[in-house]
Coordinates of C-alpha atoms and ligand atoms in Angstrom, one line a residue:
M1 CA -15.8 18.1 17.4
D2 CA -16.3 20.8 14.9
G3 CA -13.3 22.6 16.5
L4 CA -11.1 20.1 14.7
R5 CA -12.0 21.4 11.4
D6 CA -9.6 23.7 9.7
P7 CA -11.0 27.1 10.4
G8 CA -10.2 28.1 6.9
I9 CA -12.3 25.3 5.3
R10 CA -15.8 25.4 6.7
K11 CA -18.6 23.0 6.1
V12 CA -21.9 24.2 5.1
G13 CA -24.4 21.4 5.2
S14 CA -22.8 18.6 3.2
Q15 CA -20.7 21.2 1.4
S16 CA -17.3 22.5 2.4
S17 CA -16.5 26.0 1.5
I18 CA -13.3 27.9 1.9
D19 CA -13.3 31.2 3.5
T20 CA -9.9 32.7 3.5
D21 CA -11.0 35.5 5.7
V22 CA -12.2 33.2 8.4
F23 CA -8.8 31.5 8.6
D24 CA -6.9 34.2 10.5
I25 CA -3.3 33.1 10.7
T26 CA -2.7 36.1 12.9
R27 CA -4.4 34.1 15.6
L28 CA -1.0 32.6 16.0
L29 CA -0.2 35.9 17.7
D30 CA -2.1 34.6 20.7
R31 CA 0.9 32.4 21.4
P32 CA 3.4 33.7 23.9
R33 CA 6.2 33.9 21.4
A34 CA 4.4 33.8 18.2
V35 CA 5.8 35.4 15.1
N36 CA 4.4 38.5 13.6
I37 CA 2.5 36.7 10.8
D38 CA 1.4 39.7 9.0
R39 CA -1.1 38.5 6.4
H40 CA 1.1 39.9 3.7
R41 CA 4.5 40.8 4.9
S42 CA 6.7 40.1 7.8
L43 CA 8.3 43.1 9.4
D44 CA 12.0 42.8 8.6
E45 CA 11.3 41.0 5.3
R46 CA 9.4 44.0 4.0
A47 CA 12.3 45.6 2.3
M48 CA 13.3 42.4 0.7
S49 CA 9.8 41.9 -0.6
E50 CA 9.9 45.0 -2.7
H51 CA 11.4 42.6 -5.1
S52 CA 8.7 40.0 -4.5
V53 CA 8.7 36.8 -6.5
M54 CA 5.0 36.7 -6.3
G55 CA 4.4 38.3 -9.7
N56 CA 1.9 36.8 -12.0
A57 CA 3.4 34.2 -14.2
K58 CA 2.2 33.6 -17.8
A59 CA 0.2 30.4 -18.3
V60 CA 1.8 27.6 -20.0
D61 CA 0.8 27.3 -23.6
S62 CA -0.1 23.7 -23.9
S63 CA -0.8 23.5 -27.6
E64 CA 2.7 24.7 -28.4
S65 CA 4.3 22.2 -26.2
M66 CA 2.2 19.4 -27.9
N67 CA 3.8 20.4 -31.2
S68 CA 7.3 20.2 -29.9
T69 CA 9.5 17.3 -31.0
M70 CA 8.0 14.1 -29.8
E71 CA 10.2 11.3 -28.6
T72 CA 9.9 8.1 -26.6
G73 CA 11.0 8.8 -23.1
P74 CA 10.3 11.5 -20.6
R75 CA 10.0 15.0 -22.0
L76 CA 10.9 17.7 -19.6
G77 CA 10.1 21.3 -19.7
F78 CA 13.0 22.3 -21.9
E79 CA 11.1 22.7 -25.2
T80 CA 8.0 24.0 -23.7
P81 CA 7.3 27.7 -23.3
I82 CA 7.8 28.5 -19.7
S83 CA 6.1 31.1 -17.5
S84 CA 8.0 34.3 -17.0
T85 CA 10.5 33.9 -14.2
P86 CA 9.5 36.3 -11.5
R87 CA 12.1 39.0 -11.0
S88 CA 14.1 39.1 -7.9
P89 CA 17.4 40.7 -7.0
N90 CA 18.5 37.4 -5.3
P91 CA 20.4 35.4 -7.9
N92 CA 19.7 32.2 -5.9
V93 CA 16.0 32.8 -6.3
V94 CA 16.3 33.5 -10.0
D95 CA 18.4 30.4 -10.5
A96 CA 16.0 28.3 -8.5
W97 CA 12.9 29.4 -10.5
D98 CA 14.7 28.6 -13.8
A99 CA 15.7 25.2 -12.6
L100 CA 12.3 24.5 -11.2
R101 CA 10.7 25.3 -14.5
R102 CA 13.1 23.1 -16.4
S103 CA 12.0 20.2 -14.2
L104 CA 8.4 20.4 -15.4
V105 CA 6.8 17.3 -16.9
Y106 CA 4.0 17.5 -19.4
F107 CA 1.2 15.1 -20.2
R108 CA -0.7 15.9 -23.4
G109 CA 0.5 19.4 -23.2
Q110 CA -0.4 20.0 -19.6
P111 CA 2.1 20.3 -16.8
V112 CA 1.5 17.5 -14.4
G113 CA 4.5 17.5 -12.1
T114 CA 8.3 17.9 -11.8
V115 CA 11.0 15.3 -12.2
A116 CA 13.0 14.4 -9.1
A117 CA 16.3 15.6 -10.6
I118 CA 17.9 16.7 -13.8
D119 CA 21.5 15.9 -13.2
Y120 CA 23.4 16.6 -16.4
Q121 CA 26.6 15.0 -15.2
S122 CA 25.2 11.8 -13.8
E123 CA 25.2 8.8 -16.1
E124 CA 22.9 6.9 -13.9
V125 CA 19.4 8.3 -14.0
L126 CA 17.8 5.5 -12.0
N127 CA 14.3 6.7 -11.3
Y128 CA 15.2 10.3 -10.8
D129 CA 13.5 11.1 -14.1
Q130 CA 10.2 10.4 -12.6
V131 CA 7.6 12.6 -10.8
F132 CA 7.7 11.5 -7.2
V133 CA 4.6 12.3 -5.1
R134 CA 6.6 13.3 -2.1
D135 CA 9.1 15.3 -4.1
F136 CA 6.5 17.2 -5.9
V137 CA 5.0 18.6 -2.7
P138 CA 7.5 21.5 -2.3
S139 CA 7.3 22.2 -6.1
A140 CA 3.5 22.4 -5.7
M141 CA 3.8 24.7 -2.7
A142 CA 6.1 27.0 -4.7
F143 CA 3.6 27.1 -7.6
L144 CA 0.7 27.7 -5.3
M145 CA 2.5 30.5 -3.6
N146 CA 3.3 32.0 -7.0
K147 CA -0.4 31.8 -8.0
E148 CA 0.1 29.0 -10.5
P149 CA -2.3 26.4 -9.2
D150 CA -3.1 24.6 -12.4
I151 CA -0.1 22.3 -12.3
V152 CA -1.1 21.3 -8.8
K153 CA -4.6 20.5 -9.8
N154 CA -3.4 18.5 -12.8
F155 CA -1.0 16.6 -10.6
L156 CA -3.7 15.8 -8.1
L157 CA -6.0 14.5 -10.8
K158 CA -3.3 12.6 -12.6
T159 CA -2.3 10.7 -9.4
L160 CA -5.9 10.1 -8.5
R161 CA -6.3 8.4 -11.9
L162 CA -3.3 6.2 -11.1
Q163 CA -4.8 5.3 -7.7
S164 CA -7.6 3.5 -9.5
W165 CA -5.2 1.2 -11.4
E166 CA -5.0 -2.4 -10.3
K167 CA -1.7 -2.7 -8.5
R168 CA 0.2 -5.9 -8.2
I169 CA 3.6 -7.1 -7.0
D170 CA 4.1 -10.6 -8.4
R171 CA 1.0 -12.4 -7.5
F172 CA -0.1 -10.1 -4.8
K173 CA -2.7 -7.3 -5.2
L174 CA -2.1 -4.1 -3.3
G175 CA -4.8 -2.2 -1.5
E176 CA -7.2 -0.2 -3.7
G177 CA -6.3 3.1 -2.0
A178 CA -2.5 2.9 -2.5
M179 CA -1.0 5.9 -4.2
P180 CA 2.2 5.6 -6.3
A181 CA 5.6 6.5 -5.2
S182 CA 6.3 8.0 -8.6
F183 CA 5.2 8.1 -12.2
K184 CA 6.7 8.8 -15.5
V185 CA 5.3 10.2 -18.7
L186 CA 6.4 8.4 -21.9
H187 CA 6.1 10.4 -25.2
D188 CA 5.8 8.4 -28.4
S189 CA 6.8 10.8 -31.2
N190 CA 5.5 8.5 -33.9
R191 CA 2.1 7.9 -32.6
K192 CA 2.0 11.3 -30.9
T193 CA 0.7 9.8 -27.7
D194 CA 1.6 10.3 -24.1
T195 CA 1.3 7.4 -21.7
V196 CA 2.0 7.1 -18.0
V197 CA 3.8 4.4 -16.1
A198 CA 3.6 4.4 -12.4
D199 CA 5.5 2.7 -9.6
F200 CA 3.6 1.6 -6.5
G201 CA 6.6 -0.1 -5.0
E202 CA 6.8 -2.9 -7.6
S203 CA 9.8 -1.4 -9.3
A204 CA 11.2 0.6 -6.5
I205 CA 14.6 -0.4 -5.1
G206 CA 13.8 -2.9 -2.3
R207 CA 10.1 -3.0 -3.3
V208 CA 9.2 -0.5 -0.6
A209 CA 5.6 0.7 -0.3
P210 CA 5.3 4.5 -0.2
V211 CA 3.0 4.7 2.8
D212 CA 3.5 8.5 2.7
S213 CA 2.2 9.1 -0.8
G214 CA -1.5 8.9 0.1
F215 CA -0.9 11.2 3.0
W216 CA 1.0 13.8 0.9
W217 CA -1.8 13.6 -1.6
I218 CA -4.5 14.6 1.0
I219 CA -2.2 17.2 2.5
L220 CA -1.6 18.7 -0.9
L221 CA -5.3 18.7 -1.7
R222 CA -6.0 20.7 1.4
A223 CA -3.1 23.1 0.6
Y224 CA -4.5 23.6 -2.9
T225 CA -8.0 24.2 -1.6
K226 CA -6.7 26.6 1.1
S227 CA -4.6 28.5 -1.3
T228 CA -7.0 28.9 -4.2
G229 CA -10.3 28.9 -2.4
D230 CA -11.4 26.4 -5.1
T231 CA -13.4 23.9 -3.1
S232 CA -14.8 22.2 -6.2
L233 CA -11.8 19.9 -6.7
A234 CA -11.9 18.5 -3.2
E235 CA -15.7 18.2 -3.3
S236 CA -15.7 16.3 -6.6
T237 CA -16.9 12.7 -6.4
D238 CA -13.5 11.5 -7.6
C239 CA -11.5 13.3 -4.9
Q240 CA -13.9 12.3 -2.2
K241 CA -13.6 8.7 -3.2
G242 CA -9.8 9.0 -3.5
M243 CA -9.6 10.3 0.1
R244 CA -11.9 7.6 1.4
L245 CA -9.8 4.9 -0.3
I246 CA -6.7 6.2 1.3
L247 CA -8.4 6.4 4.7
S248 CA -9.8 2.8 4.4
L249 CA -6.2 1.6 4.1
C250 CA -5.0 3.3 7.3
L251 CA -8.1 3.2 9.4
S252 CA -9.0 -0.4 9.1
E253 CA -9.2 -2.5 12.2
G254 CA -6.6 -5.2 12.8
F255 CA -4.6 -6.6 15.6
D256 CA -3.2 -3.3 16.7
T257 CA -2.8 -2.4 20.3
F258 CA -1.7 1.2 19.5
P259 CA -3.3 3.9 17.4
T260 CA -0.1 4.4 15.5
L261 CA 0.3 3.0 12.0
L262 CA 2.4 -0.1 11.7
C263 CA 4.8 0.2 8.8
A264 CA 7.6 -1.7 7.0
D265 CA 11.1 -0.2 6.7
G266 CA 11.7 2.4 4.0
C267 CA 8.1 3.5 3.6
S268 CA 8.7 7.2 3.6
M269 CA 11.2 9.8 2.5
I270 CA 13.8 7.4 4.0
D271 CA 13.0 4.8 1.4
R272 CA 15.7 2.3 2.2
R273 CA 16.3 0.0 5.2
M274 CA 17.2 2.3 8.0
G275 CA 15.6 0.6 11.0
I276 CA 12.5 2.7 10.9
Y277 CA 10.1 -0.3 10.6
G278 CA 7.4 -0.4 13.3
Y279 CA 5.8 3.0 14.2
P280 CA 8.1 5.6 12.6
I281 CA 7.5 9.2 13.7
E282 CA 8.0 10.2 10.0
I283 CA 4.8 8.4 9.1
Q284 CA 2.8 9.0 12.3
A285 CA 3.1 12.8 11.9
L286 CA 2.1 12.7 8.3
F287 CA -0.7 10.3 9.1
F288 CA -2.0 12.7 11.8
M289 CA -1.7 15.7 9.4
A290 CA -3.5 13.8 6.6
L291 CA -6.3 12.8 9.0
R292 CA -6.9 16.3 10.0
C293 CA -6.8 17.6 6.4
A294 CA -9.2 14.9 5.3
F295 CA -11.5 15.8 8.2
A296 CA -11.7 19.3 6.8
L297 CA -12.2 18.2 3.2
L298 CA -14.6 15.3 3.5
K299 CA -18.2 15.9 2.8
Q300 CA -20.7 14.9 5.5
D301 CA -22.7 12.7 3.2
A302 CA -23.6 9.1 4.0
E303 CA -20.2 7.8 2.8
G304 CA -18.1 10.6 4.3
K305 CA -19.7 10.5 7.7
E306 CA -18.4 7.1 8.5
F307 CA -14.9 8.2 7.9
I308 CA -15.3 11.5 9.7
E309 CA -16.3 9.6 12.8
K310 CA -13.4 7.2 12.5
I311 CA -11.0 10.2 12.0
V312 CA -12.2 11.8 15.2
T313 CA -11.7 8.7 17.3
R314 CA -8.3 8.0 15.8
V315 CA -7.0 11.6 16.0
H316 CA -7.7 11.7 19.7
A317 CA -6.0 8.4 20.4
L318 CA -3.1 9.1 18.2
S319 CA -2.3 12.5 19.7
Y320 CA -2.5 11.1 23.2
H321 CA -0.2 8.2 22.3
I322 CA 2.4 10.3 20.4
R323 CA 2.4 13.2 22.9
T324 CA 2.8 10.8 25.8
Y325 CA 5.1 8.0 24.6
F326 CA 7.2 9.5 21.8
W327 CA 8.1 12.7 23.7
L328 CA 11.5 12.9 25.1
D329 CA 13.1 15.7 27.1
F330 CA 15.7 15.8 29.9
Q331 CA 13.1 15.0 32.5
Q332 CA 11.6 12.2 30.6
L333 CA 15.0 10.7 29.8
N334 CA 15.9 10.7 33.4
S335 CA 12.6 8.9 34.1
I336 CA 13.3 6.2 31.5
Y337 CA 16.9 5.9 32.8
R338 CA 15.4 4.9 36.2
Y339 CA 12.7 2.6 34.8
K340 CA 11.9 -0.6 36.5
T341 CA 11.3 -3.5 34.1
E342 CA 9.0 -6.5 33.9
E343 CA 6.0 -4.6 35.2
Y344 CA 2.8 -6.4 34.6
S345 CA -0.8 -5.0 34.6
N346 CA -2.2 -1.6 33.7
T347 CA -0.5 0.2 36.6
A348 CA 2.8 -0.3 34.8
V349 CA 4.9 2.9 34.5
N350 CA 7.3 1.4 32.0
K351 CA 4.4 0.3 29.7
F352 CA 6.6 -1.0 26.8
N353 CA 9.1 -2.7 29.0
V354 CA 12.0 -0.6 27.7
I355 CA 15.2 -1.8 29.3
P356 CA 17.2 1.3 30.5
D357 CA 20.4 -0.3 29.3
S358 CA 19.1 0.1 25.7
I359 CA 19.5 3.9 26.0
P360 CA 22.4 4.7 23.7
D361 CA 25.4 6.6 25.2
W362 CA 25.2 9.5 22.8
L363 CA 21.8 10.5 24.1
F364 CA 23.0 11.5 27.6
D365 CA 25.3 14.2 26.1
F366 CA 23.0 15.2 23.3
M367 CA 19.9 15.9 25.5
P368 CA 19.9 19.6 26.5
I369 CA 18.2 20.9 29.6
R370 CA 16.2 23.1 27.4
G371 CA 14.3 21.5 24.5
G372 CA 12.9 18.1 23.6
Y373 CA 11.7 16.1 20.6
F374 CA 9.6 13.1 19.5
I375 CA 11.8 10.1 19.2
G376 CA 11.9 8.0 16.1
N377 CA 9.9 4.9 17.1
V378 CA 8.2 3.3 20.1
S379 CA 7.2 -0.4 20.3
P380 CA 7.6 -3.2 22.8
A381 CA 11.0 -3.0 24.4
R382 CA 12.2 -0.7 21.7
M383 CA 12.6 3.0 21.7
D384 CA 14.5 4.4 18.7
F385 CA 16.0 7.5 20.2
R386 CA 17.2 9.0 17.0
W387 CA 16.0 12.5 15.9
F388 CA 14.1 12.6 12.6
A389 CA 13.6 16.0 11.1
L390 CA 10.5 15.5 8.9
G391 CA 8.5 13.8 11.6
N392 CA 9.3 16.4 14.2
F393 CA 8.5 19.3 11.9
F394 CA 5.2 17.7 11.0
T395 CA 4.2 17.2 14.6
V396 CA 4.7 21.0 14.9
L397 CA 2.9 21.9 11.7
S398 CA -0.1 19.6 12.3
S399 CA -0.4 20.5 16.0
L400 CA 0.2 16.9 17.0
A401 CA 2.7 18.5 19.3
T402 CA 1.3 20.6 22.1
P403 CA 2.4 24.3 22.0
E404 CA 4.9 23.5 24.7
Q405 CA 6.3 20.6 22.8
S406 CA 6.5 22.6 19.6
T407 CA 8.5 25.3 21.5
A408 CA 10.7 22.6 22.9
V409 CA 11.4 21.2 19.4
M410 CA 12.5 24.6 18.2
D411 CA 14.6 25.0 21.4
L412 CA 16.3 21.8 20.7
I413 CA 17.3 23.0 17.2
E414 CA 18.9 26.1 18.7
E415 CA 20.6 24.1 21.5
R416 CA 21.9 21.5 19.1
W417 CA 22.5 23.6 16.1
E418 CA 25.9 22.1 15.2
E419 CA 24.5 18.6 15.3
L420 CA 21.2 19.1 13.6
V421 CA 21.9 22.0 11.2
G422 CA 25.7 22.2 11.0
E423 CA 26.9 23.9 7.8
M424 CA 24.0 22.8 5.6
P425 CA 20.4 22.5 6.8
L426 CA 19.3 19.9 7.8
K427 CA 20.1 16.4 9.1
V428 CA 17.4 14.0 8.1
A429 CA 18.2 11.8 11.0
Y430 CA 20.6 12.1 13.9
P431 CA 23.0 10.6 14.8
A432 CA 24.3 8.3 12.2
I433 CA 24.6 4.6 12.9
E434 CA 28.0 3.1 12.4
A435 CA 30.1 -0.1 12.4
R436 CA 28.3 -3.3 13.4
E437 CA 25.1 -1.5 14.1
W438 CA 25.1 -0.1 10.5
Q439 CA 25.8 -3.6 9.2
I440 CA 22.8 -5.0 11.0
V441 CA 20.3 -2.2 10.7
T442 CA 20.9 -1.2 7.0
G443 CA 22.0 -4.6 5.7
C444 CA 25.5 -3.1 4.9
D445 CA 24.0 -0.5 2.6
P446 CA 26.9 1.4 0.9
K447 CA 24.7 4.4 0.1
N448 CA 23.7 4.8 3.8
T449 CA 27.2 4.8 5.4
R450 CA 27.6 7.0 8.4
W451 CA 26.8 10.7 7.9
S452 CA 25.7 10.1 4.4
Y453 CA 22.3 10.0 2.6
H454 CA 19.5 8.9 5.0
N455 CA 22.1 7.9 7.7
G456 CA 22.8 11.3 9.2
G457 CA 23.1 13.1 5.8
S458 CA 21.9 16.7 5.4
W459 CA 18.9 17.4 3.1
P460 CA 18.3 20.9 1.9
V461 CA 14.7 20.0 1.1
L462 CA 14.0 20.0 4.8
L463 CA 14.5 23.8 4.9
W464 CA 10.9 24.5 3.9
M465 CA 9.5 22.4 6.7
L466 CA 11.8 24.0 9.2
T467 CA 10.8 27.5 8.0
A468 CA 7.1 26.6 8.2
A469 CA 7.6 25.3 11.8
C470 CA 9.6 28.5 12.7
I471 CA 6.8 30.7 11.4
K472 CA 4.2 28.7 13.3
T473 CA 6.1 28.8 16.5
G474 CA 7.1 32.4 16.2
R475 CA 10.9 31.8 15.7
P476 CA 11.6 33.2 12.3
Q477 CA 15.2 34.0 13.3
I478 CA 16.0 30.3 13.3
A479 CA 14.8 29.9 9.7
R480 CA 16.6 33.0 8.6
K481 CA 19.9 31.7 9.9
A482 CA 19.3 28.3 8.2
I483 CA 18.4 30.0 4.9
E484 CA 21.5 32.1 5.0
L485 CA 23.6 28.9 5.4
A486 CA 21.9 27.3 2.5
E487 CA 22.4 30.3 0.3
R488 CA 26.1 30.2 0.8
R489 CA 26.4 27.0 -1.1
L490 CA 23.2 25.5 -2.6
A491 CA 23.1 27.2 -6.0
K492 CA 26.9 27.2 -6.3
D493 CA 27.0 23.5 -5.7
G494 CA 24.3 22.9 -8.2
W495 CA 21.4 22.2 -5.8
P496 CA 22.5 18.8 -4.5
E497 CA 20.1 16.3 -3.2
Y498 CA 22.0 15.9 0.1
Y499 CA 25.3 16.7 1.9
D500 CA 27.6 14.4 3.8
G501 CA 29.6 14.6 7.0
K502 CA 28.9 15.4 10.6
L503 CA 28.5 19.1 9.7
G504 CA 27.0 18.5 6.3
R505 CA 30.0 20.1 4.7
Y506 CA 30.5 17.9 1.7
V507 CA 28.3 17.4 -1.3
G508 CA 26.8 13.9 -0.9
K509 CA 28.8 11.0 -2.2
Q510 CA 26.1 9.9 -4.6
A511 CA 23.9 13.0 -4.4
K512 CA 22.2 14.0 -7.6
K513 CA 22.7 17.6 -8.7
F514 CA 19.7 19.9 -9.6
Q515 CA 17.5 17.9 -7.3
T516 CA 14.1 19.5 -7.7
W517 CA 13.0 19.4 -4.1
S518 CA 16.2 21.0 -3.0
I519 CA 15.4 23.8 -5.4
A520 CA 11.7 24.0 -4.6
G521 CA 12.3 23.6 -0.8
Y522 CA 14.6 26.7 -0.9
L523 CA 12.0 28.7 -2.9
V524 CA 9.2 27.8 -0.5
A525 CA 11.3 28.8 2.5
K526 CA 12.0 32.2 0.9
L527 CA 8.4 32.7 -0.2
M528 CA 7.2 32.0 3.3
M529 CA 9.6 34.3 4.9
E530 CA 8.5 37.0 2.6
D531 CA 4.8 36.4 3.2
P532 CA 4.4 34.3 6.4
S533 CA 0.6 33.9 5.7
H534 CA 1.7 31.3 3.1
A535 CA 2.5 29.0 6.0
G536 CA -1.2 28.6 6.5
M537 CA -1.3 26.3 3.6
I538 CA 0.6 23.7 5.6
C539 CA -0.1 24.6 9.2
L540 CA -3.0 23.4 11.3
E541 CA -3.9 25.1 14.5
E542 CA -4.4 23.1 17.7
D543 CA -7.9 21.7 18.0
K544 CA -9.2 22.7 21.4
A545 CA -11.5 19.7 21.4
M546 CA -8.5 17.5 21.5
K547 CA -7.3 19.0 24.7
P548 CA -9.3 17.1 27.3
A549 CA -7.9 13.8 26.0
L550 CA -4.4 15.0 27.0
K551 CA -3.3 13.9 30.3
R552 CA 0.2 13.1 31.2
S553 CA 0.7 9.4 31.6
S554 CA 2.2 8.2 34.8
S555 CA 5.4 7.5 32.9
W556 CA 6.0 11.3 32.8
S557 CA 6.6 11.6 36.4
C558 CA 10.2 11.2 37.6
Ligands
LIG601 C1 15.5 9.1 -2.9 C2 14.9 9.6 -1.6 C3 13.4 9.7 -1.7 C4 13.1 10.5 -2.9 C5 13.7 10.0 -4.2 C6 13.5 10.9 -5.4 O1 15.1 7.8 -3.1 O2 15.3 8.8 -0.5 O3 12.9 10.2 -0.5 O4 11.7 10.6 -3.1 O5 15.1 9.9 -4.0 O6 14.1 12.1 -5.1

């Protein structure tokens, strides 16, 4: 099972140690069409990288920022000295770094995160002045790639502290391991104190639980460890405990018949009712990635061992389940189309009793001969055939997808470029739900009308995930095309949160401007194209030990 371990993070006895030389991302070259992931520079990006944005930034002077005007309310990075903005000829990049630094949030003089958005025009701040765990991930990646790891470490420690809070919604106590969706730093100028308030779902619109937060936390801990070579943070007693608490929440035994994680609606980036309750691919892919990251980071001590064993079992079952039952391509669609129903016993081909009539009309035209994807959800008599970008990219990045499936996901993007990328990368989900279905599924949500927001809206933040997936599968030209599209408008439009319309042509109806993850997502995409080895922070190679468990289920045959 040792093969599962991230080759870049090796265990020595009960200690894990990072060995950047051991992780050879150029191993990806073994793949038939793998990209030339030069450790430092990609071929045709070399000229561009003469103006690399990887320059060393000045450290933030925390004492000065402590002396700045104190006020009650969130203090952003405005008054604090900022690191020097790396020079680049690309005005979009310069603009993005400036905006990213303005979004910094400080706690007792130390940067601990970035706010979700600083929209100067919008009167309604809602909770966009908070540091969201999921939103901070691309910011963190940008800082790590720019050799500024301190803020990431501070963030990991701050959120770890919050995890240990007692969390309640009304009279109900949440699981110990739950991580917050977001937090906010309050500065009291009179008392000269900083305090933190966190939201574990008890304040969130719809009271949704951020199932993804804990997974992002583990994924980020591994990215930090990988990027810095500093294993001491992940090995610390607190971090080990934090990981175990998150894992206890999602590896506990219950009534499940599937290895996938049962979730309520709105538990991820799509944090409103959108019909993704059940076993959403968005969560399953992050769950798998987090399990593999935790496997690499957990110490093999008495407490860690138990979890390592559980992870091994779950990862095998989960990859089999997702690769088999969530996968859809032309052949598989044809097979489902011809399914018999009401099959009893373990010889059933149509295991979930999916009624072929429930296949939506749009899918027959959408499905190309070349390409495939993991569908949104699978549960009894229910297949949600919608495409979800984040989930699919993370199946590729975590190697939950087989190499063939990863290639097919990228093929699909090429084949259905207009639908999935359009004029602004990228659709968070496809297609939009409309009319009566929209009423029933979203509860008449006016923010999620067709082709807007989570319901078929286009989210620039997804660019970094697409780029990482392109690098991993050796298809940098796809990312290049998408980045070019984004560059035509993103900065000019003021870094919107999302775009609306079938082609993503319009700035979203209620989209915030200067949305931090749109800014950071773009930067991370650019940085990875300049130096594809950065993608190693967020990519996991296929574990050979998982292979034997992979057999096609009988439902694969036509
Ligand atoms: C919206 C998004 C959510 C994001 C938050 C802050 O609620 O749906 O994914 O974390 O805004 O940007």
